[in-house]
């Protein structure tokens, strides 16, 4: 069974919360982070991406970056509130017509290790090293992991009651995404602990590196006998029900056609799949849209109505594209390491794919149908790993609104 624990959050004063809240550290590069934080000394990017306050040539993993992060965190602390009592929170995201409400709290590192909190991605050691040191040096987890779970009527009932009250925060960020947070009282928190305790498991949707880093930081704190175990044995996360969680596609662009002309490449694809005049987004699972030489084409990776295969990974559209086009025709055998392929989150839209091809940065682009939450859960339940860059979750949580002090 899963576990959630109330915690004493460090959070911004309400009047400055919109200025502190920042996009996750790993969805922007250094230059984008610097641009977003420009003119705003309160932006949490000064903590999560402290290299923006150092010379551009600074190695992002240099000691000076972590020292600057600690210093910037201390500068922000007077502008923040440390709760006197442990609480759970509801965090609601709004993007256009879509809305999702998650339960923010501390989740068990031990359950992460025992796969009660299930994974579907591999992590990279250097990214783990970075966030592990960030947690240890700050003595805080400042960016929540994004979890999902099979929807619970008991959690939904408490959410409806709590979110009918006055939120701590309710603002719209510059990107148009709305963020609202409510604090649960002791009675509601107790109900939620029991409701989550009835869930057989949780799933990491986004934030595998954050979760892995929290687990490694826990091991190091234990080894050094530093900090109370009840804090570093837990990681900060927001858990959303599966029927509210939204996944966008993760699209592909390839720099060249592996020695073929556009006409030759199109002909080669036609020998493997049914290809027709297409649109920027595929209409169904089992199809993808290809932008080549200024035109969109629909590729039927599976015939309409064809049943999904027994292997949950092989039947993913990204796997069908990899096995049917990227590897045999474009020579991309390992998309994790091949420098000729790049990945574009669905939030950027089909226009980004067209610009990449028409601007010469890529020779061909593939617009994918999004993976479903059910597919993600099936793969995690099987103990398997998704292909790289299979899911893009939107809207995204903001760093800095809720931090867990260790």
Short mmCIF file of N, CA and C in Angstrom, two decimals, residues 2-172:
data_model
loop_
_atom_site.label_atom_id
_atom_site.label_comp_id
_atom_site.label_asym_id
_atom_site.label_seq_id
_atom_site.Cartn_x
_atom_site.Cartn_y
_atom_site.Cartn_z
N UNK A 2 0.35 2.34 -0.56
CA UNK A 2 1.12 3.58 -0.69
C UNK A 2 0.99 4.44 0.58
N UNK A 3 1.92 5.34 0.73
CA UNK A 3 1.95 6.20 1.91
C UNK A 3 2.18 7.65 1.50
N UNK A 4 1.45 8.56 2.15
CA UNK A 4 1.73 9.99 2.02
C UNK A 4 1.82 10.55 3.43
N UNK A 5 2.64 11.58 3.61
CA UNK A 5 2.89 12.14 4.93
C UNK A 5 2.81 13.66 4.85
N UNK A 6 2.05 14.29 5.78
CA UNK A 6 2.06 15.76 5.84
C UNK A 6 3.47 16.27 6.17
N UNK A 7 3.74 17.50 5.75
CA UNK A 7 5.06 18.08 6.02
C UNK A 7 4.91 19.57 6.28
N UNK A 8 5.93 20.14 6.90
CA UNK A 8 5.94 21.57 7.19
C UNK A 8 6.54 22.29 5.98
N UNK A 9 5.69 22.76 5.12
CA UNK A 9 6.15 23.35 3.87
C UNK A 9 6.82 24.69 4.09
N UNK A 10 7.83 24.95 3.28
CA UNK A 10 8.36 26.29 3.10
C UNK A 10 7.73 26.83 1.83
N UNK A 11 7.03 27.96 1.94
CA UNK A 11 6.27 28.46 0.79
C UNK A 11 6.33 29.98 0.75
N UNK A 12 6.12 30.58 -0.42
CA UNK A 12 6.19 32.03 -0.54
C UNK A 12 5.04 32.74 0.16
N UNK A 13 5.27 33.96 0.56
CA UNK A 13 4.15 34.79 0.97
C UNK A 13 3.21 34.96 -0.23
N UNK A 14 1.89 34.96 -0.02
CA UNK A 14 0.96 34.94 -1.15
C UNK A 14 1.16 36.06 -2.16
N UNK A 15 1.50 37.24 -1.68
CA UNK A 15 1.59 38.38 -2.59
C UNK A 15 2.77 38.29 -3.56
N UNK A 16 3.76 37.47 -3.23
CA UNK A 16 4.92 37.36 -4.12
C UNK A 16 5.04 35.97 -4.75
N UNK A 17 4.08 35.09 -4.48
CA UNK A 17 4.15 33.74 -5.03
C UNK A 17 4.29 33.72 -6.55
N UNK A 18 3.56 34.55 -7.31
CA UNK A 18 3.73 34.51 -8.77
C UNK A 18 5.14 34.88 -9.22
N UNK A 19 5.84 35.71 -8.45
CA UNK A 19 7.20 36.09 -8.83
C UNK A 19 8.21 35.02 -8.47
N UNK A 20 7.94 34.26 -7.42
CA UNK A 20 8.87 33.20 -7.01
C UNK A 20 8.69 31.95 -7.86
N UNK A 21 7.46 31.57 -8.16
CA UNK A 21 7.18 30.32 -8.88
C UNK A 21 7.94 30.29 -10.20
N UNK A 22 8.57 29.14 -10.49
CA UNK A 22 9.40 29.01 -11.69
C UNK A 22 9.17 27.66 -12.34
N UNK A 23 9.39 27.63 -13.65
CA UNK A 23 9.27 26.37 -14.38
C UNK A 23 10.28 25.37 -13.84
N UNK A 24 10.03 24.07 -14.01
CA UNK A 24 11.01 23.07 -13.55
C UNK A 24 12.39 23.32 -14.16
N UNK A 25 13.41 23.01 -13.38
CA UNK A 25 14.78 23.30 -13.79
C UNK A 25 15.17 22.63 -15.10
N UNK A 26 14.55 21.47 -15.40
CA UNK A 26 15.02 20.66 -16.52
C UNK A 26 14.22 20.83 -17.80
N UNK A 27 13.33 21.82 -17.85
CA UNK A 27 12.59 22.05 -19.10
C UNK A 27 13.12 23.26 -19.85
N UNK A 28 14.16 23.90 -19.29
CA UNK A 28 14.78 25.05 -19.96
C UNK A 28 16.30 24.88 -19.92
N UNK A 29 16.97 25.42 -20.93
CA UNK A 29 18.43 25.45 -20.89
C UNK A 29 18.89 26.71 -20.15
N UNK A 30 20.20 26.88 -20.05
CA UNK A 30 20.71 28.00 -19.27
C UNK A 30 20.23 29.34 -19.80
N UNK A 31 20.30 29.53 -21.11
CA UNK A 31 19.92 30.81 -21.69
C UNK A 31 18.43 31.08 -21.50
N UNK A 32 17.60 30.05 -21.66
CA UNK A 32 16.16 30.23 -21.45
C UNK A 32 15.86 30.55 -19.99
N UNK A 33 16.56 29.88 -19.07
CA UNK A 33 16.36 30.16 -17.65
C UNK A 33 16.76 31.59 -17.32
N UNK A 34 17.89 32.04 -17.87
CA UNK A 34 18.35 33.40 -17.62
C UNK A 34 17.35 34.42 -18.14
N UNK A 35 16.79 34.15 -19.30
CA UNK A 35 15.82 35.06 -19.88
C UNK A 35 14.55 35.12 -19.03
N UNK A 36 14.09 33.96 -18.56
CA UNK A 36 12.87 33.94 -17.75
C UNK A 36 13.07 34.66 -16.42
N UNK A 37 14.27 34.58 -15.85
CA UNK A 37 14.53 35.17 -14.55
C UNK A 37 15.00 36.63 -14.63
N UNK A 38 15.25 37.10 -15.83
CA UNK A 38 15.80 38.46 -15.99
C UNK A 38 14.87 39.50 -15.35
N UNK A 39 15.44 40.36 -14.54
CA UNK A 39 14.67 41.42 -13.91
C UNK A 39 13.82 40.97 -12.75
N UNK A 40 13.94 39.71 -12.36
CA UNK A 40 13.13 39.19 -11.25
C UNK A 40 14.04 38.47 -10.27
N UNK A 41 14.58 39.18 -9.28
CA UNK A 41 15.50 38.54 -8.33
C UNK A 41 14.82 37.48 -7.46
N UNK A 42 13.48 37.46 -7.44
CA UNK A 42 12.77 36.47 -6.63
C UNK A 42 12.54 35.15 -7.36
N UNK A 43 12.77 35.11 -8.66
CA UNK A 43 12.50 33.88 -9.42
C UNK A 43 13.26 32.71 -8.81
N UNK A 44 12.55 31.59 -8.64
CA UNK A 44 13.19 30.41 -8.06
C UNK A 44 14.24 29.80 -8.98
N UNK A 45 14.29 30.25 -10.22
CA UNK A 45 15.35 29.80 -11.11
C UNK A 45 16.74 30.20 -10.60
N UNK A 46 16.79 31.24 -9.77
CA UNK A 46 18.07 31.61 -9.17
C UNK A 46 18.55 30.55 -8.19
N UNK A 47 17.64 29.70 -7.72
CA UNK A 47 17.99 28.59 -6.84
C UNK A 47 18.16 27.30 -7.64
N UNK A 48 17.20 27.01 -8.51
CA UNK A 48 17.22 25.73 -9.23
C UNK A 48 18.23 25.72 -10.38
N UNK A 49 18.54 26.89 -10.93
CA UNK A 49 19.52 27.01 -12.02
C UNK A 49 20.47 28.16 -11.70
N UNK A 50 21.19 28.04 -10.60
CA UNK A 50 21.99 29.15 -10.09
C UNK A 50 23.11 29.56 -11.03
N UNK A 51 23.44 28.72 -12.02
CA UNK A 51 24.47 29.11 -12.98
C UNK A 51 24.10 30.36 -13.77
N UNK A 52 22.81 30.73 -13.78
CA UNK A 52 22.41 31.94 -14.51
C UNK A 52 22.97 33.20 -13.85
N UNK A 53 23.42 33.09 -12.60
CA UNK A 53 23.99 34.24 -11.90
C UNK A 53 25.51 34.21 -11.89
N UNK A 54 26.09 33.33 -12.71
CA UNK A 54 27.54 33.21 -12.83
C UNK A 54 27.93 33.42 -14.29
N UNK A 55 29.20 33.59 -14.59
CA UNK A 55 29.60 33.81 -15.98
C UNK A 55 29.10 32.69 -16.90
N UNK A 56 28.76 33.04 -18.15
CA UNK A 56 28.16 32.05 -19.06
C UNK A 56 29.00 30.81 -19.28
N UNK A 57 30.31 30.94 -19.15
CA UNK A 57 31.18 29.78 -19.40
C UNK A 57 31.26 28.85 -18.19
N UNK A 58 30.59 29.16 -17.09
CA UNK A 58 30.66 28.33 -15.88
C UNK A 58 30.10 26.94 -16.13
N UNK A 59 30.83 25.93 -15.71
CA UNK A 59 30.34 24.56 -15.77
C UNK A 59 29.11 24.44 -14.85
N UNK A 60 27.98 23.96 -15.36
CA UNK A 60 26.77 23.91 -14.53
C UNK A 60 26.89 22.99 -13.33
N UNK A 61 27.93 22.14 -13.30
CA UNK A 61 28.13 21.24 -12.17
C UNK A 61 29.32 21.67 -11.31
N UNK A 62 29.78 22.89 -11.49
CA UNK A 62 30.90 23.40 -10.70
C UNK A 62 30.47 23.67 -9.26
N UNK A 63 31.43 23.60 -8.34
CA UNK A 63 31.13 23.88 -6.93
C UNK A 63 30.47 25.24 -6.77
N UNK A 64 30.92 26.21 -7.55
CA UNK A 64 30.40 27.56 -7.42
C UNK A 64 28.90 27.64 -7.68
N UNK A 65 28.39 26.75 -8.53
CA UNK A 65 26.95 26.77 -8.85
C UNK A 65 26.14 26.37 -7.63
N UNK A 66 26.57 25.32 -6.94
CA UNK A 66 25.83 24.86 -5.75
C UNK A 66 25.97 25.86 -4.61
N UNK A 67 27.16 26.47 -4.48
CA UNK A 67 27.35 27.49 -3.47
C UNK A 67 26.43 28.69 -3.74
N UNK A 68 26.30 29.05 -5.01
CA UNK A 68 25.41 30.16 -5.36
C UNK A 68 23.95 29.79 -5.11
N UNK A 69 23.58 28.54 -5.39
CA UNK A 69 22.21 28.11 -5.13
C UNK A 69 21.87 28.24 -3.65
N UNK A 70 22.80 27.82 -2.78
CA UNK A 70 22.58 27.93 -1.34
C UNK A 70 22.44 29.39 -0.93
N UNK A 71 23.32 30.23 -1.46
CA UNK A 71 23.26 31.65 -1.11
C UNK A 71 21.96 32.27 -1.58
N UNK A 72 21.54 31.96 -2.80
CA UNK A 72 20.29 32.52 -3.32
C UNK A 72 19.08 32.02 -2.54
N UNK A 73 19.13 30.75 -2.12
CA UNK A 73 18.04 30.19 -1.32
C UNK A 73 17.92 30.95 0.00
N UNK A 74 19.05 31.26 0.60
CA UNK A 74 19.02 32.01 1.86
C UNK A 74 18.48 33.43 1.66
N UNK A 75 18.77 34.02 0.51
CA UNK A 75 18.23 35.36 0.21
C UNK A 75 16.71 35.32 0.12
N UNK A 76 16.17 34.23 -0.42
CA UNK A 76 14.72 34.12 -0.57
C UNK A 76 14.00 33.81 0.73
N UNK A 77 14.68 33.17 1.66
CA UNK A 77 14.00 32.66 2.86
C UNK A 77 13.18 33.72 3.61
N UNK A 78 13.66 34.97 3.76
CA UNK A 78 12.84 35.97 4.46
C UNK A 78 11.53 36.30 3.75
N UNK A 79 11.44 35.97 2.45
CA UNK A 79 10.22 36.23 1.70
C UNK A 79 9.26 35.05 1.75
N UNK A 80 9.59 34.05 2.58
CA UNK A 80 8.81 32.82 2.58
C UNK A 80 8.31 32.49 3.98
N UNK A 81 7.33 31.61 4.04
CA UNK A 81 6.70 31.18 5.27
C UNK A 81 7.06 29.72 5.51
N UNK A 82 7.52 29.40 6.72
CA UNK A 82 7.69 28.00 7.10
C UNK A 82 6.53 27.62 7.99
N UNK A 83 5.71 26.67 7.52
CA UNK A 83 4.51 26.30 8.25
C UNK A 83 4.85 25.79 9.65
N UNK A 84 4.02 26.14 10.61
CA UNK A 84 4.23 25.68 11.98
C UNK A 84 3.82 24.24 12.17
N UNK A 85 2.86 23.77 11.39
CA UNK A 85 2.34 22.42 11.53
C UNK A 85 2.42 21.67 10.21
N UNK A 86 2.65 20.36 10.25
CA UNK A 86 2.66 19.59 9.01
C UNK A 86 1.27 19.56 8.38
N UNK A 87 1.24 19.63 7.06
CA UNK A 87 -0.02 19.62 6.33
C UNK A 87 0.17 18.92 4.99
N UNK A 88 -0.93 18.52 4.39
CA UNK A 88 -0.99 18.14 2.99
C UNK A 88 -1.63 19.30 2.23
N UNK A 89 -1.46 19.30 0.92
CA UNK A 89 -1.94 20.40 0.08
C UNK A 89 -2.58 19.83 -1.18
N UNK A 90 -3.52 20.57 -1.73
CA UNK A 90 -3.98 20.29 -3.08
C UNK A 90 -3.43 21.36 -4.00
N UNK A 91 -2.94 20.92 -5.15
CA UNK A 91 -2.31 21.80 -6.14
C UNK A 91 -3.07 21.60 -7.45
N UNK A 92 -3.73 22.65 -7.91
CA UNK A 92 -4.52 22.57 -9.15
C UNK A 92 -3.82 23.31 -10.28
N UNK A 93 -3.74 22.65 -11.42
CA UNK A 93 -3.18 23.23 -12.64
C UNK A 93 -4.31 23.45 -13.64
N UNK A 94 -4.29 24.58 -14.32
CA UNK A 94 -5.29 24.88 -15.36
C UNK A 94 -4.55 25.30 -16.63
N UNK A 95 -4.87 24.66 -17.74
CA UNK A 95 -4.30 25.04 -19.03
C UNK A 95 -5.42 24.98 -20.05
N UNK A 96 -5.89 26.14 -20.49
CA UNK A 96 -7.04 26.16 -21.39
C UNK A 96 -8.25 25.56 -20.71
N UNK A 97 -8.88 24.62 -21.37
CA UNK A 97 -10.06 23.96 -20.80
C UNK A 97 -9.69 22.82 -19.86
N UNK A 98 -8.41 22.46 -19.83
CA UNK A 98 -7.98 21.31 -19.01
C UNK A 98 -7.67 21.75 -17.59
N UNK A 99 -8.06 20.91 -16.64
CA UNK A 99 -7.81 21.17 -15.22
C UNK A 99 -7.47 19.85 -14.53
N UNK A 100 -6.47 19.88 -13.64
CA UNK A 100 -6.13 18.68 -12.88
C UNK A 100 -5.70 19.10 -11.48
N UNK A 101 -6.11 18.30 -10.49
CA UNK A 101 -5.86 18.64 -9.09
C UNK A 101 -5.12 17.49 -8.44
N UNK A 102 -3.93 17.78 -7.88
CA UNK A 102 -3.09 16.75 -7.30
C UNK A 102 -2.89 16.95 -5.81
N UNK A 103 -2.48 15.88 -5.15
CA UNK A 103 -2.24 15.88 -3.71
C UNK A 103 -0.75 16.05 -3.45
N UNK A 104 -0.39 17.19 -2.87
CA UNK A 104 1.01 17.50 -2.57
C UNK A 104 1.34 17.08 -1.15
N UNK A 105 2.42 16.34 -1.02
CA UNK A 105 2.85 15.89 0.29
C UNK A 105 4.20 15.21 0.16
N UNK A 106 4.60 14.51 1.21
CA UNK A 106 5.83 13.75 1.18
C UNK A 106 5.51 12.26 1.02
N UNK A 107 6.22 11.63 0.11
CA UNK A 107 6.01 10.23 -0.21
C UNK A 107 7.27 9.45 0.15
N UNK A 108 7.14 8.15 0.30
CA UNK A 108 8.16 7.33 0.94
C UNK A 108 9.31 6.95 0.01
N UNK A 109 10.54 7.27 0.43
CA UNK A 109 11.72 6.82 -0.30
C UNK A 109 11.83 5.30 -0.26
N UNK A 110 11.47 4.69 0.86
CA UNK A 110 11.50 3.23 0.96
C UNK A 110 10.54 2.60 -0.05
N UNK A 111 9.36 3.18 -0.22
CA UNK A 111 8.41 2.64 -1.19
C UNK A 111 8.89 2.87 -2.62
N UNK A 112 9.63 3.94 -2.84
CA UNK A 112 10.28 4.13 -4.14
C UNK A 112 11.27 3.00 -4.39
N UNK A 113 12.07 2.66 -3.39
CA UNK A 113 13.07 1.60 -3.54
C UNK A 113 12.41 0.24 -3.74
N UNK A 114 11.24 0.02 -3.12
CA UNK A 114 10.56 -1.27 -3.20
C UNK A 114 9.58 -1.35 -4.38
N UNK A 115 9.55 -0.31 -5.20
CA UNK A 115 8.71 -0.27 -6.39
C UNK A 115 7.22 -0.20 -6.08
N UNK A 116 6.87 0.25 -4.87
CA UNK A 116 5.48 0.66 -4.63
C UNK A 116 5.23 1.95 -5.39
N UNK A 117 6.27 2.78 -5.49
CA UNK A 117 6.27 3.93 -6.41
C UNK A 117 6.97 3.44 -7.67
N UNK A 118 6.20 3.25 -8.74
CA UNK A 118 6.71 2.56 -9.92
C UNK A 118 7.30 3.53 -10.93
N UNK A 119 8.31 3.03 -11.67
CA UNK A 119 9.03 3.85 -12.64
C UNK A 119 8.78 3.33 -14.05
N UNK A 120 9.04 4.20 -15.04
CA UNK A 120 8.96 3.75 -16.43
C UNK A 120 10.12 4.30 -17.27
N UNK A 121 11.05 5.01 -16.62
CA UNK A 121 12.18 5.59 -17.35
C UNK A 121 13.50 5.24 -16.67
N UNK A 122 14.55 5.19 -17.48
CA UNK A 122 15.90 5.13 -16.93
C UNK A 122 16.34 6.54 -16.56
N UNK A 123 17.30 6.62 -15.65
CA UNK A 123 17.85 7.92 -15.29
C UNK A 123 19.32 7.97 -15.68
N UNK A 124 19.82 9.19 -15.84
CA UNK A 124 21.23 9.40 -16.19
C UNK A 124 22.00 9.81 -14.95
N UNK A 125 23.15 9.18 -14.77
CA UNK A 125 23.92 9.36 -13.54
C UNK A 125 24.29 10.82 -13.31
N UNK A 126 24.71 11.53 -14.36
CA UNK A 126 25.16 12.91 -14.14
C UNK A 126 24.01 13.81 -13.70
N UNK A 127 22.80 13.54 -14.18
CA UNK A 127 21.64 14.33 -13.75
C UNK A 127 21.26 13.98 -12.31
N UNK A 128 21.39 12.70 -11.96
CA UNK A 128 21.17 12.31 -10.57
C UNK A 128 22.19 13.00 -9.65
N UNK A 129 23.47 12.97 -10.07
CA UNK A 129 24.52 13.59 -9.26
C UNK A 129 24.19 15.05 -8.98
N UNK A 130 23.72 15.74 -10.01
CA UNK A 130 23.42 17.16 -9.89
C UNK A 130 22.33 17.43 -8.86
N UNK A 131 21.18 16.77 -9.01
CA UNK A 131 20.07 17.06 -8.10
C UNK A 131 20.32 16.48 -6.71
N UNK A 132 21.08 15.39 -6.60
CA UNK A 132 21.43 14.86 -5.28
C UNK A 132 22.23 15.90 -4.51
N UNK A 133 23.23 16.48 -5.17
CA UNK A 133 24.02 17.48 -4.48
C UNK A 133 23.17 18.72 -4.18
N UNK A 134 22.28 19.08 -5.09
CA UNK A 134 21.40 20.23 -4.86
C UNK A 134 20.58 20.03 -3.60
N UNK A 135 20.01 18.84 -3.42
CA UNK A 135 19.23 18.55 -2.22
C UNK A 135 20.11 18.61 -0.97
N UNK A 136 21.27 17.99 -1.03
CA UNK A 136 22.14 17.90 0.15
C UNK A 136 22.66 19.28 0.55
N UNK A 137 23.11 20.07 -0.43
CA UNK A 137 23.67 21.38 -0.10
C UNK A 137 22.59 22.34 0.40
N UNK A 138 21.41 22.30 -0.19
CA UNK A 138 20.32 23.17 0.26
C UNK A 138 19.63 22.64 1.50
N UNK A 139 19.80 21.35 1.78
CA UNK A 139 19.03 20.66 2.81
C UNK A 139 17.54 20.88 2.57
N UNK A 140 17.15 20.70 1.32
CA UNK A 140 15.75 20.89 0.94
C UNK A 140 15.49 20.24 -0.41
N UNK A 141 14.28 19.76 -0.58
CA UNK A 141 13.77 19.35 -1.88
C UNK A 141 12.87 20.48 -2.37
N UNK A 142 13.26 21.10 -3.46
CA UNK A 142 12.60 22.33 -3.89
C UNK A 142 11.76 22.17 -5.15
N UNK A 143 11.77 20.99 -5.74
CA UNK A 143 10.98 20.74 -6.94
C UNK A 143 10.24 19.43 -6.79
N UNK A 144 8.91 19.42 -6.87
CA UNK A 144 8.16 18.19 -6.63
C UNK A 144 8.23 17.20 -7.79
N UNK A 145 8.21 15.92 -7.45
CA UNK A 145 8.02 14.85 -8.42
C UNK A 145 6.54 14.83 -8.81
N UNK A 146 6.24 14.51 -10.06
CA UNK A 146 4.87 14.42 -10.57
C UNK A 146 4.49 12.95 -10.57
N UNK A 147 3.57 12.56 -9.68
CA UNK A 147 3.08 11.20 -9.59
C UNK A 147 1.68 11.09 -10.17
N UNK A 148 1.26 9.88 -10.50
CA UNK A 148 -0.13 9.61 -10.86
C UNK A 148 -0.56 8.31 -10.20
N UNK A 149 -1.86 8.12 -10.12
CA UNK A 149 -2.42 6.92 -9.49
C UNK A 149 -3.80 6.68 -10.06
N UNK A 150 -4.28 5.45 -9.90
CA UNK A 150 -5.63 5.14 -10.36
C UNK A 150 -6.62 5.87 -9.45
N UNK A 151 -7.49 6.65 -10.06
CA UNK A 151 -8.33 7.60 -9.33
C UNK A 151 -9.04 6.96 -8.15
N UNK A 152 -9.12 7.71 -7.07
CA UNK A 152 -9.73 7.26 -5.82
C UNK A 152 -10.91 8.16 -5.47
N UNK A 153 -12.07 7.57 -5.30
CA UNK A 153 -13.26 8.36 -4.93
C UNK A 153 -13.05 9.03 -3.57
N UNK A 154 -12.31 8.37 -2.67
CA UNK A 154 -12.08 8.94 -1.35
C UNK A 154 -11.21 10.20 -1.44
N UNK A 155 -10.15 10.16 -2.26
CA UNK A 155 -9.31 11.35 -2.44
C UNK A 155 -10.11 12.45 -3.13
N UNK A 156 -10.88 12.07 -4.16
CA UNK A 156 -11.68 13.06 -4.90
C UNK A 156 -12.65 13.79 -3.97
N UNK A 157 -13.25 13.07 -3.03
CA UNK A 157 -14.22 13.68 -2.13
C UNK A 157 -13.58 14.73 -1.24
N UNK A 158 -12.39 14.42 -0.72
CA UNK A 158 -11.70 15.40 0.11
C UNK A 158 -11.25 16.59 -0.74
N UNK A 159 -10.78 16.32 -1.95
CA UNK A 159 -10.35 17.41 -2.83
C UNK A 159 -11.50 18.37 -3.12
N UNK A 160 -12.67 17.82 -3.39
CA UNK A 160 -13.83 18.68 -3.68
C UNK A 160 -14.16 19.57 -2.49
N UNK A 161 -14.06 19.02 -1.31
CA UNK A 161 -14.40 19.80 -0.10
C UNK A 161 -13.35 20.87 0.18
N UNK A 162 -12.06 20.46 0.14
CA UNK A 162 -10.99 21.41 0.46
C UNK A 162 -10.92 22.52 -0.58
N UNK A 163 -11.05 22.15 -1.85
CA UNK A 163 -10.87 23.14 -2.92
C UNK A 163 -12.08 24.04 -3.12
N UNK A 164 -13.12 23.79 -2.35
CA UNK A 164 -14.25 24.73 -2.33
C UNK A 164 -13.94 25.93 -1.45
N UNK A 165 -12.88 25.82 -0.66
CA UNK A 165 -12.50 26.92 0.22
C UNK A 165 -11.53 27.88 -0.44
N UNK A 166 -11.00 28.78 0.37
CA UNK A 166 -10.09 29.82 -0.12
C UNK A 166 -8.69 29.25 -0.34
N UNK A 167 -8.11 29.43 -1.53
CA UNK A 167 -6.76 28.92 -1.76
C UNK A 167 -5.70 29.81 -1.14
N UNK A 168 -4.54 29.21 -0.88
CA UNK A 168 -3.37 30.00 -0.47
C UNK A 168 -2.89 30.86 -1.62
N UNK A 169 -2.89 30.27 -2.82
CA UNK A 169 -2.45 30.94 -4.05
C UNK A 169 -3.45 30.63 -5.16
N UNK A 170 -3.61 31.58 -6.03
CA UNK A 170 -4.39 31.35 -7.25
C UNK A 170 -3.96 32.43 -8.25
N UNK A 171 -3.11 32.05 -9.20
CA UNK A 171 -2.58 33.02 -10.16
C UNK A 171 -2.35 32.34 -11.49
N UNK A 172 -2.23 33.15 -12.51
CA UNK A 172 -1.93 32.67 -13.85
C UNK A 172 -0.52 33.10 -14.20
#
